[in-house]
Amino acid sequence: MPESKSRNKKKPTAKAEKSEAKVALPGEAVNPRWLAPVMLGLMILGLVWIVTFYLTSSGLGLPIPPLGQWNLAIGFGLIIVGFGLTTRWK
């Protein structure tokens, strides 16, 4: 009587233990450690700059009095640079 092919298959072997840390392959790029903190820091700093400008525009002259409405450009510039760094995220 013929035997089924499934009886002749070898049993699968146990896979090697996977390490917890991801190791980059030779062709694979890795994010620099400074990228995420700098990216988030610039975006938050820009937001804080704009909020501070709006809250103190009643006469205190913060963050920098002689700049006037250019404080908005500085705040948005910081945010844009932060978003620009997101393009390097892999």
PDB file of C-alpha atoms in Angstrom:
ATOM      1  CA  MET A   1       0.000   0.000   0.000  1.00  0.00           C
ATOM      2  CA  PRO A   2       1.433   3.475  -0.893  1.00  0.00           C
ATOM      3  CA  GLU A   3       2.452   5.854   1.912  1.00  0.00           C
ATOM      4  CA  SER A   4       1.426   9.493   1.919  1.00  0.00           C
ATOM      5  CA  LYS A   5       4.049  12.111   1.207  1.00  0.00           C
ATOM      6  CA  SER A   6       3.283  13.988   4.404  1.00  0.00           C
ATOM      7  CA  ARG A   7       4.671  11.129   6.504  1.00  0.00           C
ATOM      8  CA  ASN A   8       8.046  11.414   4.789  1.00  0.00           C
ATOM      9  CA  LYS A   9       8.516  15.139   5.478  1.00  0.00           C
ATOM     10  CA  LYS A  10      11.160  16.169   7.950  1.00  0.00           C
ATOM     11  CA  LYS A  11      10.117  17.929  11.116  1.00  0.00           C
ATOM     12  CA  PRO A  12      10.917  21.653  11.205  1.00  0.00           C
ATOM     13  CA  THR A  13      13.931  22.605  13.289  1.00  0.00           C
ATOM     14  CA  ALA A  14      13.805  25.250  16.005  1.00  0.00           C
ATOM     15  CA  LYS A  15      14.784  28.722  14.829  1.00  0.00           C
ATOM     16  CA  ALA A  16      17.756  30.473  16.335  1.00  0.00           C
ATOM     17  CA  GLU A  17      16.978  32.936  19.090  1.00  0.00           C
ATOM     18  CA  LYS A  18      16.387  36.443  17.858  1.00  0.00           C
ATOM     19  CA  SER A  19      18.276  39.221  19.551  1.00  0.00           C
ATOM     20  CA  GLU A  20      16.241  42.079  21.006  1.00  0.00           C
ATOM     21  CA  ALA A  21      18.328  44.827  19.463  1.00  0.00           C
ATOM     22  CA  LYS A  22      17.957  45.390  15.755  1.00  0.00           C
ATOM     23  CA  VAL A  23      21.240  45.089  13.915  1.00  0.00           C
ATOM     24  CA  ALA A  24      21.603  47.117  10.748  1.00  0.00           C
ATOM     25  CA  LEU A  25      22.381  45.171   7.613  1.00  0.00           C
ATOM     26  CA  PRO A  26      25.286  46.366   5.450  1.00  0.00           C
ATOM     27  CA  GLY A  27      23.062  48.235   2.974  1.00  0.00           C
ATOM     28  CA  GLU A  28      20.535  49.453   5.539  1.00  0.00           C
ATOM     29  CA  ALA A  29      20.718  52.993   6.910  1.00  0.00           C
ATOM     30  CA  VAL A  30      20.236  53.799  10.585  1.00  0.00           C
ATOM     31  CA  ASN A  31      18.981  57.046  12.085  1.00  0.00           C
ATOM     32  CA  PRO A  32      21.607  59.087  13.909  1.00  0.00           C
ATOM     33  CA  ARG A  33      20.933  59.320  17.640  1.00  0.00           C
ATOM     34  CA  TRP A  34      20.684  63.119  17.528  1.00  0.00           C
ATOM     35  CA  LEU A  35      18.000  63.257  14.832  1.00  0.00           C
ATOM     36  CA  ALA A  36      14.824  62.674  16.848  1.00  0.00           C
ATOM     37  CA  PRO A  37      15.685  64.967  19.793  1.00  0.00           C
ATOM     38  CA  VAL A  38      16.820  67.810  17.535  1.00  0.00           C
ATOM     39  CA  MET A  39      13.815  67.402  15.224  1.00  0.00           C
ATOM     40  CA  LEU A  40      11.286  67.468  18.061  1.00  0.00           C
ATOM     41  CA  GLY A  41      13.216  70.154  19.933  1.00  0.00           C
ATOM     42  CA  LEU A  42      13.150  72.552  16.987  1.00  0.00           C
ATOM     43  CA  MET A  43       9.435  72.050  16.400  1.00  0.00           C
ATOM     44  CA  ILE A  44       8.608  72.566  20.072  1.00  0.00           C
ATOM     45  CA  LEU A  45      10.945  75.566  20.346  1.00  0.00           C
ATOM     46  CA  GLY A  46       9.272  77.185  17.341  1.00  0.00           C
ATOM     47  CA  LEU A  47       5.841  76.629  18.844  1.00  0.00           C
ATOM     48  CA  VAL A  48       6.939  78.032  22.219  1.00  0.00           C
ATOM     49  CA  TRP A  49       8.493  81.044  20.466  1.00  0.00           C
ATOM     50  CA  ILE A  50       5.236  81.851  18.659  1.00  0.00           C
ATOM     51  CA  VAL A  51       3.050  81.308  21.733  1.00  0.00           C
ATOM     52  CA  THR A  52       5.379  83.461  23.853  1.00  0.00           C
ATOM     53  CA  PHE A  53       5.251  86.191  21.226  1.00  0.00           C
ATOM     54  CA  TYR A  54       1.456  86.201  21.171  1.00  0.00           C
ATOM     55  CA  LEU A  55       1.046  86.079  24.947  1.00  0.00           C
ATOM     56  CA  THR A  56       3.530  88.867  25.598  1.00  0.00           C
ATOM     57  CA  SER A  57       2.756  91.120  22.632  1.00  0.00           C
ATOM     58  CA  SER A  58       0.723  93.391  24.907  1.00  0.00           C
ATOM     59  CA  GLY A  59       3.740  95.435  25.892  1.00  0.00           C
ATOM     60  CA  LEU A  60       6.438  93.314  27.508  1.00  0.00           C
ATOM     61  CA  GLY A  61       8.234  92.906  24.209  1.00  0.00           C
ATOM     62  CA  LEU A  62       9.239  89.289  24.644  1.00  0.00           C
ATOM     63  CA  PRO A  63      10.865  87.218  23.119  1.00  0.00           C
ATOM     64  CA  ILE A  64      12.872  89.985  21.360  1.00  0.00           C
ATOM     65  CA  PRO A  65      11.342  93.464  21.255  1.00  0.00           C
ATOM     66  CA  PRO A  66      13.011  95.008  18.171  1.00  0.00           C
ATOM     67  CA  LEU A  67      12.002  92.133  15.893  1.00  0.00           C
ATOM     68  CA  GLY A  68       8.269  92.800  16.094  1.00  0.00           C
ATOM     69  CA  GLN A  69       6.339  90.582  13.671  1.00  0.00           C
ATOM     70  CA  TRP A  70       9.574  88.893  12.577  1.00  0.00           C
ATOM     71  CA  ASN A  71       9.185  86.787  15.715  1.00  0.00           C
ATOM     72  CA  LEU A  72       6.543  84.851  13.767  1.00  0.00           C
ATOM     73  CA  ALA A  73       9.013  84.211  10.959  1.00  0.00           C
ATOM     74  CA  ILE A  74      11.588  82.938  13.468  1.00  0.00           C
ATOM     75  CA  GLY A  75       9.049  80.616  15.105  1.00  0.00           C
ATOM     76  CA  PHE A  76       7.773  79.234  11.816  1.00  0.00           C
ATOM     77  CA  GLY A  77      11.348  78.941  10.548  1.00  0.00           C
ATOM     78  CA  LEU A  78      12.265  76.743  13.512  1.00  0.00           C
ATOM     79  CA  ILE A  79       9.193  74.588  12.901  1.00  0.00           C
ATOM     80  CA  ILE A  80       9.989  74.263   9.182  1.00  0.00           C
ATOM     81  CA  VAL A  81      13.584  73.219   9.910  1.00  0.00           C
ATOM     82  CA  GLY A  82      12.235  70.610  12.339  1.00  0.00           C
ATOM     83  CA  PHE A  83       9.893  69.247   9.699  1.00  0.00           C
ATOM     84  CA  GLY A  84      12.766  69.319   7.201  1.00  0.00           C
ATOM     85  CA  LEU A  85      14.708  66.986   9.469  1.00  0.00           C
ATOM     86  CA  THR A  86      11.841  64.499   9.309  1.00  0.00           C
ATOM     87  CA  THR A  87      12.822  63.804   5.704  1.00  0.00           C
ATOM     88  CA  ARG A  88      16.028  62.166   7.021  1.00  0.00           C
ATOM     89  CA  TRP A  89      14.022  59.746   9.191  1.00  0.00           C
ATOM     90  CA  LYS A  90      14.380  56.158   8.015  1.00  0.00           C
TER      91      LYS A  90
END
